[in-house]
Rosetta silent file (secondary structure, phi, psi, omega in degrees, C-alpha in Angstrom):
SEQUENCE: XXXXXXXXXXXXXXXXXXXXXXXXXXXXXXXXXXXXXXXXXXXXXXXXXXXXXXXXXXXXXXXXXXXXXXXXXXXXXXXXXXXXXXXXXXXXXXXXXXXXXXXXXXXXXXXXXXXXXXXXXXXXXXXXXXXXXXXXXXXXXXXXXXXXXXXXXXXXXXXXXXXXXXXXXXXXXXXXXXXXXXXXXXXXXXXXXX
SCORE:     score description
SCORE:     0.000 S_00000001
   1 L     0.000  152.540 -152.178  -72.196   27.761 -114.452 S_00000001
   2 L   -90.175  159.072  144.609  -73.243   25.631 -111.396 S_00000001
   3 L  -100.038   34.267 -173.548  -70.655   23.217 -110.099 S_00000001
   4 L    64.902 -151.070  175.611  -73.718   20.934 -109.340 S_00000001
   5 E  -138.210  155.501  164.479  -74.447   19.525 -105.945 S_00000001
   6 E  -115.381  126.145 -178.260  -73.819   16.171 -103.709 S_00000001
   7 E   -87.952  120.749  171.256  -76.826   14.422 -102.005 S_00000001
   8 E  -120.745  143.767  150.322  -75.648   12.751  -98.868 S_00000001
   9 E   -59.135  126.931  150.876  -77.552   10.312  -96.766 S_00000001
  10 L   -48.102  -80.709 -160.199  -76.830   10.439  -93.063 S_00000001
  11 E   -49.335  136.342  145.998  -77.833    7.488  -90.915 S_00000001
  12 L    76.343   -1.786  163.657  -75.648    4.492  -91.945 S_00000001
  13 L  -105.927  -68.096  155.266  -74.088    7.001  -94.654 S_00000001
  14 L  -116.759   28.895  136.992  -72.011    9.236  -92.941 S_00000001
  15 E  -119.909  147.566 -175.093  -72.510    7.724  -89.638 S_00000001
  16 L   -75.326  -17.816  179.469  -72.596    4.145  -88.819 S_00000001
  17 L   -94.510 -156.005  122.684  -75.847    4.024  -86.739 S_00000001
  18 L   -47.307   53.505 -116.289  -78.923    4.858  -86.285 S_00000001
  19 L   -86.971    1.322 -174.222  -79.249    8.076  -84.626 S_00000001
  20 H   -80.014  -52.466 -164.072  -83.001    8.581  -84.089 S_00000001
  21 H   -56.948  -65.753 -166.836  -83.164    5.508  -81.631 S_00000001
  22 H   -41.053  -53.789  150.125  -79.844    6.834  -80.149 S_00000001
  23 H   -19.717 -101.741  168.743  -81.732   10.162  -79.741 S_00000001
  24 H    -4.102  -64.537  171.730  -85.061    8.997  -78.591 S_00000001
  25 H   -71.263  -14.193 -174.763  -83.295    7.480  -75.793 S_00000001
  26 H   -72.650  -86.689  176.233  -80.827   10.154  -74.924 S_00000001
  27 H   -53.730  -23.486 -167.297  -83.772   12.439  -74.350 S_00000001
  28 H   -84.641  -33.589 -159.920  -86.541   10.172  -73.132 S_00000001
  29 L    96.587  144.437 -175.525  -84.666    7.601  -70.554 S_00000001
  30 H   -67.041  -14.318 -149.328  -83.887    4.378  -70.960 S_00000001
  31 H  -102.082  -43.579 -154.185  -86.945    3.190  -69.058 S_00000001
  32 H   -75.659  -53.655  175.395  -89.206    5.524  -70.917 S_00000001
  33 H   -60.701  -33.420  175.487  -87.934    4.569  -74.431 S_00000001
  34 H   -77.358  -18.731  156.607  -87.887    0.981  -73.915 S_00000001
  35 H   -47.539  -84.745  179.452  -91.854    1.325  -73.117 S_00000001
  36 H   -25.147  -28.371  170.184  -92.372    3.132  -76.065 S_00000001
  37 H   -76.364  -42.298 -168.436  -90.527    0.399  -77.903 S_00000001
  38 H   -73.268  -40.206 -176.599  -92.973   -2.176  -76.406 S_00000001
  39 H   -76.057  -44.843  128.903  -95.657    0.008  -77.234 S_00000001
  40 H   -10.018  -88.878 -168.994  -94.961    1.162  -80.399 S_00000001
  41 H   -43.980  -59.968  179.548  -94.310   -2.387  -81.287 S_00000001
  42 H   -39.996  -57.248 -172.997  -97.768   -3.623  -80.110 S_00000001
  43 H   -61.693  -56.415  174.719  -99.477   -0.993  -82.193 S_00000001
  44 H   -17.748  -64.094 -133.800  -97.614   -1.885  -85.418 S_00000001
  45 L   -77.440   21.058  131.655  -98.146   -5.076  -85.222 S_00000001
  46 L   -55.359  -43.754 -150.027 -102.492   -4.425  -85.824 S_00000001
  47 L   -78.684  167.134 -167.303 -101.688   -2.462  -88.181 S_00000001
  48 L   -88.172  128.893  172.882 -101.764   -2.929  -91.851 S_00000001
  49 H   -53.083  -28.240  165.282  -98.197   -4.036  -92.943 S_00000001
  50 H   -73.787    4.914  172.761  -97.343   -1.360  -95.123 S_00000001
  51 H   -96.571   -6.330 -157.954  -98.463    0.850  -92.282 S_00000001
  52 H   -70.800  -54.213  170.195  -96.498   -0.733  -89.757 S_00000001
  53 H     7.095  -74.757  159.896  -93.221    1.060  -90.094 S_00000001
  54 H   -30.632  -75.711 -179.416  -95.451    4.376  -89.894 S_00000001
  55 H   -26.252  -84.979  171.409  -97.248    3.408  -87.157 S_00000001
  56 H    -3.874  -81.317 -150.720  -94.141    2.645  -85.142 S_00000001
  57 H   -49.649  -78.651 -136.445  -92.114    5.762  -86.062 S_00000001
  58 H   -61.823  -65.695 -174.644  -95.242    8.234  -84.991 S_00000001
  59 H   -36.304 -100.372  157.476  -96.043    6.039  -82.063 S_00000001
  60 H    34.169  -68.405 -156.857  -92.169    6.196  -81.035 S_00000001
  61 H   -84.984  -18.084 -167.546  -91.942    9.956  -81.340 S_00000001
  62 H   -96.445   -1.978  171.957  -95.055   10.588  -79.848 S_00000001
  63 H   -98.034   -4.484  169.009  -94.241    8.742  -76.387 S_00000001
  64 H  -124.707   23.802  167.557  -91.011    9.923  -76.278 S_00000001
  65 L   -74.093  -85.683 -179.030  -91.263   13.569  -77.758 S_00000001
  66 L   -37.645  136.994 -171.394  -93.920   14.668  -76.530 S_00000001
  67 L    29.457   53.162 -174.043  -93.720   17.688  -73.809 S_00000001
  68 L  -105.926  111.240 -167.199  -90.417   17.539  -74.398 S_00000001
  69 E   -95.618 -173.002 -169.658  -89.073   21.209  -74.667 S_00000001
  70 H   -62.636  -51.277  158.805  -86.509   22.634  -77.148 S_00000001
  71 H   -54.890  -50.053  179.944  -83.709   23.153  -74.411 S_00000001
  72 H   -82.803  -28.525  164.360  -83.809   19.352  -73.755 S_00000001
  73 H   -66.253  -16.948  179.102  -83.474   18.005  -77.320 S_00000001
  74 H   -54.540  -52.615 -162.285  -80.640   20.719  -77.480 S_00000001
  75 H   -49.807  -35.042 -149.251  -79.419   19.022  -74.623 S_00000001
  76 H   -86.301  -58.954 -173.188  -80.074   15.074  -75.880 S_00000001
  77 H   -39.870  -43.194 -155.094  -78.343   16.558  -79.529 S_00000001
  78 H   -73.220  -87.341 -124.034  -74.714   17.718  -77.443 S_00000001
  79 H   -72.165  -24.013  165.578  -74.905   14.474  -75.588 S_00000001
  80 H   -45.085  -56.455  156.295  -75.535   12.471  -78.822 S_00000001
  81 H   -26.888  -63.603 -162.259  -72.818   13.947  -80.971 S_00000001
  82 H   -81.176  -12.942  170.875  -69.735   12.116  -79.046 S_00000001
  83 H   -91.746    8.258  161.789  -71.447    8.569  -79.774 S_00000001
  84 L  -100.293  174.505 -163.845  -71.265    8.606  -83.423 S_00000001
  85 L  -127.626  104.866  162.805  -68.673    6.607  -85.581 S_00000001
  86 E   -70.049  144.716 -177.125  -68.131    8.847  -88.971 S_00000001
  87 L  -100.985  109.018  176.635  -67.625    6.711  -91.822 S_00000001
  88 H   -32.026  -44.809  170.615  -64.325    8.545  -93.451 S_00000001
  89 H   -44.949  -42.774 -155.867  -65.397    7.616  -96.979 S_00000001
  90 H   -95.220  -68.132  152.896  -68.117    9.324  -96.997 S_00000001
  91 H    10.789  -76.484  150.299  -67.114   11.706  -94.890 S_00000001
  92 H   -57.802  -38.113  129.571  -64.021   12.761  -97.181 S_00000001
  93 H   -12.777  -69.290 -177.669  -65.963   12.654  -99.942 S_00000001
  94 H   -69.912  -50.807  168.973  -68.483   15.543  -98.771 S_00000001
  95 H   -33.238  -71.451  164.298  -65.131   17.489  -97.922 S_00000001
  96 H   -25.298  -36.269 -168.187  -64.058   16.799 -101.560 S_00000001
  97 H   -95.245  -14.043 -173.010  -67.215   18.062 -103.100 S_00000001
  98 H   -96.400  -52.852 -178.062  -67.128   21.551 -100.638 S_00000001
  99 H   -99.657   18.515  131.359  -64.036   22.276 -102.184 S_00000001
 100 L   -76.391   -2.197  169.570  -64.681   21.710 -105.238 S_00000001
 101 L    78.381   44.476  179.698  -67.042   24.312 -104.755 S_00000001
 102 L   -98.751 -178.331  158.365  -70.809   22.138 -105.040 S_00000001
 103 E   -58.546  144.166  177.494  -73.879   22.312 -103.328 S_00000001
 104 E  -120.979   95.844  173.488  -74.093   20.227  -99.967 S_00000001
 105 E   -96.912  150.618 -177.422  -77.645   18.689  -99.280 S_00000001
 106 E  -117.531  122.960  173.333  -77.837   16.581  -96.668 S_00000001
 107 E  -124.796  177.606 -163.931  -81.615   14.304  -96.750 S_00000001
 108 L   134.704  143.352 -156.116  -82.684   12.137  -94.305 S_00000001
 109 L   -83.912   18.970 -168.505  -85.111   10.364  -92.231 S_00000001
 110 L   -89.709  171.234 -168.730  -83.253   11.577  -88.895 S_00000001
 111 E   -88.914  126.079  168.705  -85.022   14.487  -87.064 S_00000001
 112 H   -33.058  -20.028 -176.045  -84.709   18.239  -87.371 S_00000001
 113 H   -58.834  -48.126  170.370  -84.656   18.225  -83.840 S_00000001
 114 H  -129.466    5.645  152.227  -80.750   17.466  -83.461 S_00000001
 115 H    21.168 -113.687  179.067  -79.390   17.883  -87.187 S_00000001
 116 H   -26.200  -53.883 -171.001  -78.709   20.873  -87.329 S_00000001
 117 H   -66.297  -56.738 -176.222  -76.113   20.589  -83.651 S_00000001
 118 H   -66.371  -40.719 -169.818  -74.440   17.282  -84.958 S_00000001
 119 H   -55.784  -47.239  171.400  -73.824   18.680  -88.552 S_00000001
 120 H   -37.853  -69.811  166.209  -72.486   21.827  -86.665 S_00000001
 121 H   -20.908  -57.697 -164.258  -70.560   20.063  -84.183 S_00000001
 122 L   -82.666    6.556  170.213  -68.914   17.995  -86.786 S_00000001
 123 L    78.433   39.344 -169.162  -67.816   21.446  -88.876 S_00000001
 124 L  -112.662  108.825  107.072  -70.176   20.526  -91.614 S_00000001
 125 L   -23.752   90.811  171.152  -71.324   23.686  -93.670 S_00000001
 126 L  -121.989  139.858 -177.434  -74.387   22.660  -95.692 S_00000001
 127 L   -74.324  -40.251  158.253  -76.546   24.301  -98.055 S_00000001
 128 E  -158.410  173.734 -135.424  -79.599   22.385  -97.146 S_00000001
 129 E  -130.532  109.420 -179.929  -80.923   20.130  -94.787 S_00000001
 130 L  -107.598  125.568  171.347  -84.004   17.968  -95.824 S_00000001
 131 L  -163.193 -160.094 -178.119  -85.151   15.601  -92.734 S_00000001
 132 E   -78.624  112.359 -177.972  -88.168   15.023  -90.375 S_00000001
 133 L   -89.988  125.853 -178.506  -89.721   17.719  -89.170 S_00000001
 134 E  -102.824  121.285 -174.935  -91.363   17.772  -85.863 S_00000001
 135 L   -61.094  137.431 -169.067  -94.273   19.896  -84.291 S_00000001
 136 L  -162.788  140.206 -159.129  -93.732   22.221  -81.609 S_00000001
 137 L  -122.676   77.187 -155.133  -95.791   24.332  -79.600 S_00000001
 138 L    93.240 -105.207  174.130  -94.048   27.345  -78.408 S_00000001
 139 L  -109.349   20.667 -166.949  -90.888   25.646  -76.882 S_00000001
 140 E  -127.349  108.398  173.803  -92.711   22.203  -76.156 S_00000001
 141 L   -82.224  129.526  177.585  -92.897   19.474  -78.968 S_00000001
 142 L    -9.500  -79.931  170.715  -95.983   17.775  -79.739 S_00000001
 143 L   121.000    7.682  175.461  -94.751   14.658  -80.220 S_00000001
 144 L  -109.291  172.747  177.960  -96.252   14.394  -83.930 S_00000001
 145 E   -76.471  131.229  156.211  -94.405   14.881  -87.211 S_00000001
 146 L   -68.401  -37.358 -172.179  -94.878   18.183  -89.212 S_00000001
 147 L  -130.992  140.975  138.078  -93.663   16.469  -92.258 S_00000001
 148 L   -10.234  130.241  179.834  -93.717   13.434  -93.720 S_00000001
 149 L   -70.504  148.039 -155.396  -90.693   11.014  -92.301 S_00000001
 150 L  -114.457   62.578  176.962  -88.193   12.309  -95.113 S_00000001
 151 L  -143.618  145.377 -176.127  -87.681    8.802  -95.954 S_00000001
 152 L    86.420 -124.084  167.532  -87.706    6.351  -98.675 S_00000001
 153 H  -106.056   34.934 -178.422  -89.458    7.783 -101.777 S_00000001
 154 H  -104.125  -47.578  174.830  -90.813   11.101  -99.675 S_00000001
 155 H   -54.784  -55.099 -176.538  -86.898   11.856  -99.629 S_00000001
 156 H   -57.486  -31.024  179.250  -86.565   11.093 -102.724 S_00000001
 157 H   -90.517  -14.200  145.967  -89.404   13.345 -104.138 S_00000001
 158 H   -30.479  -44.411  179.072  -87.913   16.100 -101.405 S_00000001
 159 H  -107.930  -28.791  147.957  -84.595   16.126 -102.923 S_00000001
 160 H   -35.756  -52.131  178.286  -86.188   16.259 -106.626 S_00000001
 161 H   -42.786  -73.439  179.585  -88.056   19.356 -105.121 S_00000001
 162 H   -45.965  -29.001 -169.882  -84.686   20.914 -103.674 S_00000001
 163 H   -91.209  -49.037 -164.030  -82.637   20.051 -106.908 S_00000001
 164 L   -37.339  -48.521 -175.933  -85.344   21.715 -109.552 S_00000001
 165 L  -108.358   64.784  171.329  -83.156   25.487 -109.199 S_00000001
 166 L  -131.964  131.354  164.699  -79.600   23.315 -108.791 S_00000001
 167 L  -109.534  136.690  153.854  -77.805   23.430 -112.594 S_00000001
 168 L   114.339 -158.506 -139.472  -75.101   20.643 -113.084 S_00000001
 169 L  -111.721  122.352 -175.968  -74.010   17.033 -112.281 S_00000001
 170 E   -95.785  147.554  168.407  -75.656   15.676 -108.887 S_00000001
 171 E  -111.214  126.831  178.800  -73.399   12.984 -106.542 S_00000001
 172 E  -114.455  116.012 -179.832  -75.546   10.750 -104.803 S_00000001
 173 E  -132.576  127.059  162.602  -74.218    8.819 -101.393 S_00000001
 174 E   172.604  175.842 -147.304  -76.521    6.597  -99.542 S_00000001
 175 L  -106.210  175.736 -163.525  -77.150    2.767  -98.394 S_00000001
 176 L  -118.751  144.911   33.598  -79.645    0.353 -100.611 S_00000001
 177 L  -118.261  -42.108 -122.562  -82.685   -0.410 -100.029 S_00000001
 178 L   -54.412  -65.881 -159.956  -83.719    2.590  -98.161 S_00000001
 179 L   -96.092   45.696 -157.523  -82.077    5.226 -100.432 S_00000001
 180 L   -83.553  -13.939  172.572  -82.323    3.449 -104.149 S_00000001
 181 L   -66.913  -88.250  164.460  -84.945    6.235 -104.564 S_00000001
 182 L   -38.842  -50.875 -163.580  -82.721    9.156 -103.871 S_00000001
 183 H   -65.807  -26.317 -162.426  -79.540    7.539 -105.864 S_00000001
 184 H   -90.630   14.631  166.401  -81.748    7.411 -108.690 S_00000001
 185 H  -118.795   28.303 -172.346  -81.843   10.878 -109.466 S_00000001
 186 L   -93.545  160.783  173.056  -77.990   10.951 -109.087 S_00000001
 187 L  -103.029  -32.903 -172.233  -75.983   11.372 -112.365 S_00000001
 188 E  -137.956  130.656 -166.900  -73.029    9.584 -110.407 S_00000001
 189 E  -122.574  135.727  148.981  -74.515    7.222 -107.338 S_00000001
 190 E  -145.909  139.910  173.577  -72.432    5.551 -104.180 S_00000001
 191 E   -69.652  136.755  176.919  -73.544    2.959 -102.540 S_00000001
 192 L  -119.474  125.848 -157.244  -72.328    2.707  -99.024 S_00000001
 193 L   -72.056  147.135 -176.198  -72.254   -1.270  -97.944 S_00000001
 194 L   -78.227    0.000    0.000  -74.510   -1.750  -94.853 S_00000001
């Protein structure tokens, strides 16, 4: 018999920021990223409103992404890692649930790109890793998405997908509005106050 699984959010779940922006800029430059913010922004705002978001994000990734190679997000991930602030709750929590001996999914709209290095870093063992996937062309990324942003209800039908061969009682941790999607396929949901 399974001992079920725990969904955790990241951004603003078990860290207090916002780590793509933190990212973005890490690798990109400050100078480079805050264009891309101006730019980015400009394009949104033409844009259909339920598109703008989209718009943004791709725009975003693809000026500061792009012909960017593999070795430098490694690099942007190490240097990222020492600026976040773990939220303990949550934090303790995901301990609690590895030794009780569940499944550990992690979902989230943060990038595949540095994950993997902070979950590592931070001695986090996880069974699977649902996020944003990013296109890459040999060792050089695109600067478009491979996936869907793994956010909102795309996570949420993402972590339905991943849970379908999971038996047992799911724990759901993530912040409202984003992840009200996700909690709702929790059997037991926490909210973590913004």
């Amino acid at each position: 018999m399974s001992l079920g699984v725990a969904v955790f959010d990241f951004d603003r779940t078990l860290v207090r920021q916002e780590t793509m922006a933190i990212f973005l800029r890490l690798i990109a430059g400050h100078g480079a990223w805050l264009s891309a913010c101006c730019m980015a922004g400009a394009k949104a705002s033409v844009a259909p409103p339920r598109a703008r978001m989209g718009v943004f994000r791709a725009e975003m990734l693809r000026r500061t992404l792009a012909d960017k190679t593999a070795n430098q997000a490694q690099d942007a991930a190490e240097r990222l890692y020492p600026r976040l602030g773990w939220i303990a709750q949550t934090t303790d929590a995901l301990a609690r649930h590895q030794d009780a001996g569940r499944k550990i999914l992690i979902a989230t709209g943060s990038l595949s790109v540095y994950m993997p290095t902070i979950l590592q870093r931070q001695g986090f063992h996880v069974d699977g890793l649902l996020s944003t996937e990013m296109e890459i062309d040999g060792d050089v990324f695109t600067g478009r998405m491979a996936t869907a942003s793994c956010t909102w209800s795309e996570k949420a039908r993402r972590v339905k997908e991943w849970l379908t061969n999971v038996e047992g009682p799911v724990w759901g941790y993530g912040n409202l509005p984003h992840d009200e999607a996700m909690l709702k396929l929790a059997d037991h949901q926490t909210v973590i106050p913004a």
